[in-house]
Amino acid sequence: MKYFTVIAAIVFSACAYGQFYDLNTIQEIKITFAQSNWDAILDAQKAGSEDYTMATTVEINGTVFDSVGVKYKGNSTYRATQTKNPFHIELDTYKDQDYEGYKDIKLSNVANDPSFVREVLSYQILRQYMVAPECNYANVYVNGTLIGLYSNAEAISKTFLKNRFDSKNNTFVKCNPPAGAGPGTTSYPNLTYLGTDSTKYYASYEMKSDGGWDELIHLTDTLNNSVGSLTDILDVNRALWMLAFNNVLVNLDSYSGGFAQNYYLYRSDYNQFLPIVWDLNESFGRFTQTGSSSVSLRSTTDKQQMTHLLHENEANYPLISKLLADPTYKRMYIAHCKTMLEENFANGSYLVTGAALQSTIDAAVQADNNKFFTYANFTANLRTDVSGGGGGPGGGSTNGIGNLMDGRATYLLAQSDFTATSPTISTPASSNAAPSINSSFTITTTVSNQTSVLIGYRFTSNSPFMVEAMFDDGAHGDGAAGDGVFGSQITMQSLKMEYYVYAENANAGLFSPRRAEHEFYTLSPAGLLVINEVMSSNKTTIASDVGSFSDWIELYNGGSSSIALGDYYLSDDEDEPTKWQLPVASLASKGYQMIWASGDVTQGEWHSNFKLSKDGETLGLYYSTGGDTLEVDVIDIPALSNDQSYGRESDGAATWVKFDVGTPNDTNRVVVLDTTSIEQHLLEGIQFFPNPANDVLNYNLGSMDQAITVEFIDAVGRTSKSVSLDANEGAIDISELNTGVYFISFQSEAGFTRIEKLIKD
């Protein structure tokens, strides 16, 4: 059996996260140590080992974990003499436990940033263009005392790799000197070739996997000495995005700066190294060491006017010099820089985002008595330069983010590399909107002012894009030769194709979409069938077609046409993707289909042969025909409480959230209940009886002093009867209702609702 991976997405690459990295919420983390001298213990540990100290408990937003590993982290931001040091919390050091799937928590003390937004804002911008950590804020307490407000950046761990790349056990390199970088550092993770002896690389890189030195050496050899194909072993486009980001944002505590560090390399299942940026606390010009003797950043003006071609001709920065030596890669790099500048800085949107972040944390910053800068510095530094600080690593002058980036956008966009006229590309179109597997079709686009046009496409998410030329010769489904319409004939190999177009001339290049390859166009012959919502402990939410309260799975067709379901399968076992086949039926566009995870197929055709685990598990939707089994949508369901569901934030959306009130057979949304009002006006008073009922249902509204609308909703969500009750007590004729399970919805004039289950005999 052939097995392909196809992860559902629309135009962009995205993943699902919980509330721990919600940008609008300050997390609350409370650490409790048994020892009163915990700070001295952590200082001694930081000085002598990488071991953790056991905290008695760590409480995260009210959830308590016992026996948790805690240590100080950081290089320049850590000092034994300061109260507010950065933390690394490892929930599973001693016990197998996690919070929303996260085991490692990295908390930075904002020692070098008066604005408090550098790291969070930088990651927010970066995530538009490449895979990068989530990041927000947390108030941290130790033994009941508030230490201060921290930035909370997602750890680049095996959990991160699995969530982003569906892989975690390949070569994984942390590109930082294990002994730390600082004055006197001579070993840099700059990807220069040091020969075949792996020991020569030990001082520059930290291997996070069990092995992989040979693969890393092969990468450096290929990059520096052109041994073999670089694109076979490096995701070049992702590397260009990283370099563009570092340069545009003057993020020099990075590969592009003095120590050529603060990034990871992970080798995918397709043998390409994928660069991952991390540690952005000194972005926006806070770190000024360029690593180049010819470029000095003494003033804000120097930073504004730093060349976008920094290290272009320096052999000790081969990732920059070798890539920019290729004319096409250089044009791609400049196109990426221009996209970042125009989408974030030339239009001022970064300042709006920064101001919103500062508004969220304003009170927490004021309450942080251990911050390294004043509150006045905080309010000013988003836009203007500030001097001084609270001592320690936070001292010195810090340029305003707005002052830097407004000037930098103006300066760079005026350079000839950015003013050169680029090609224009129309939105690509397919000759067949829903090509079947193994059928041929043509992608066309109208392009002007070009010398060449390329299409990148793939049939498996996370795999490398195949890149080939598009033609305007009249022989590739492109119409007449020389008419400006370029075409590429492709054979559909899977349930979905992800693709983009790139065009260039002698002076400039352009991607469509502009954020490619991180974003892309999607062509799907199967429409957009996805798992939309699940409930693994259905106690009272909705009864099945046979009246049982089975767990359920909701599918959603986000496509523009109906989908035949008969070749699709659901499974809770990745090794058995065809575990349960969906019935032969059609699901309309924008329609829902409920599957009851009862584990008993004798209950009906929409009852699966497996159940869902309340404690969490993996659920997959697959397509199988002609011997090929294709992965359509796979989700990791977290542990859920009774009647709590897990669903896409909105129908078909990429982000998943927990819903306290499920929405089976209905639009995914957060249902907000005014619990106090419900209890006062409805729950205390309304009575209905008998239950089960036959032809008559009696009611008593108690002290309710307003009219009540009562709806009887059947097991599949249809309203079977609706009446309005004006009298305080009486009876409702339900003789016309069929036998089965119903939900009674009581709704007051004020809009409060109470739902109860009724069994009709």
Short mmCIF file of N, CA, C and O in Angstrom, two decimals, residues 99 245 475 742:
data_model
loop_
_atom_site.label_atom_id
_atom_site.label_comp_id
_atom_site.label_asym_id
_atom_site.label_seq_id
_atom_site.Cartn_x
_atom_site.Cartn_y
_atom_site.Cartn_z
N TYR A 99 1.13 20.79 29.98
CA TYR A 99 0.05 21.77 30.00
C TYR A 99 -0.30 22.08 28.55
O TYR A 99 0.51 22.62 27.81
N PHE A 245 14.51 38.49 7.44
CA PHE A 245 13.97 38.93 8.73
C PHE A 245 15.07 39.53 9.60
O PHE A 245 14.91 40.61 10.17
N ALA A 475 2.49 25.73 -26.17
CA ALA A 475 2.55 24.27 -26.12
C ALA A 475 2.34 23.71 -24.71
O ALA A 475 2.51 22.50 -24.49
N TYR A 742 -35.26 14.16 23.00
CA TYR A 742 -35.35 15.55 22.58
C TYR A 742 -34.61 16.44 23.58
O TYR A 742 -34.39 16.04 24.74
#
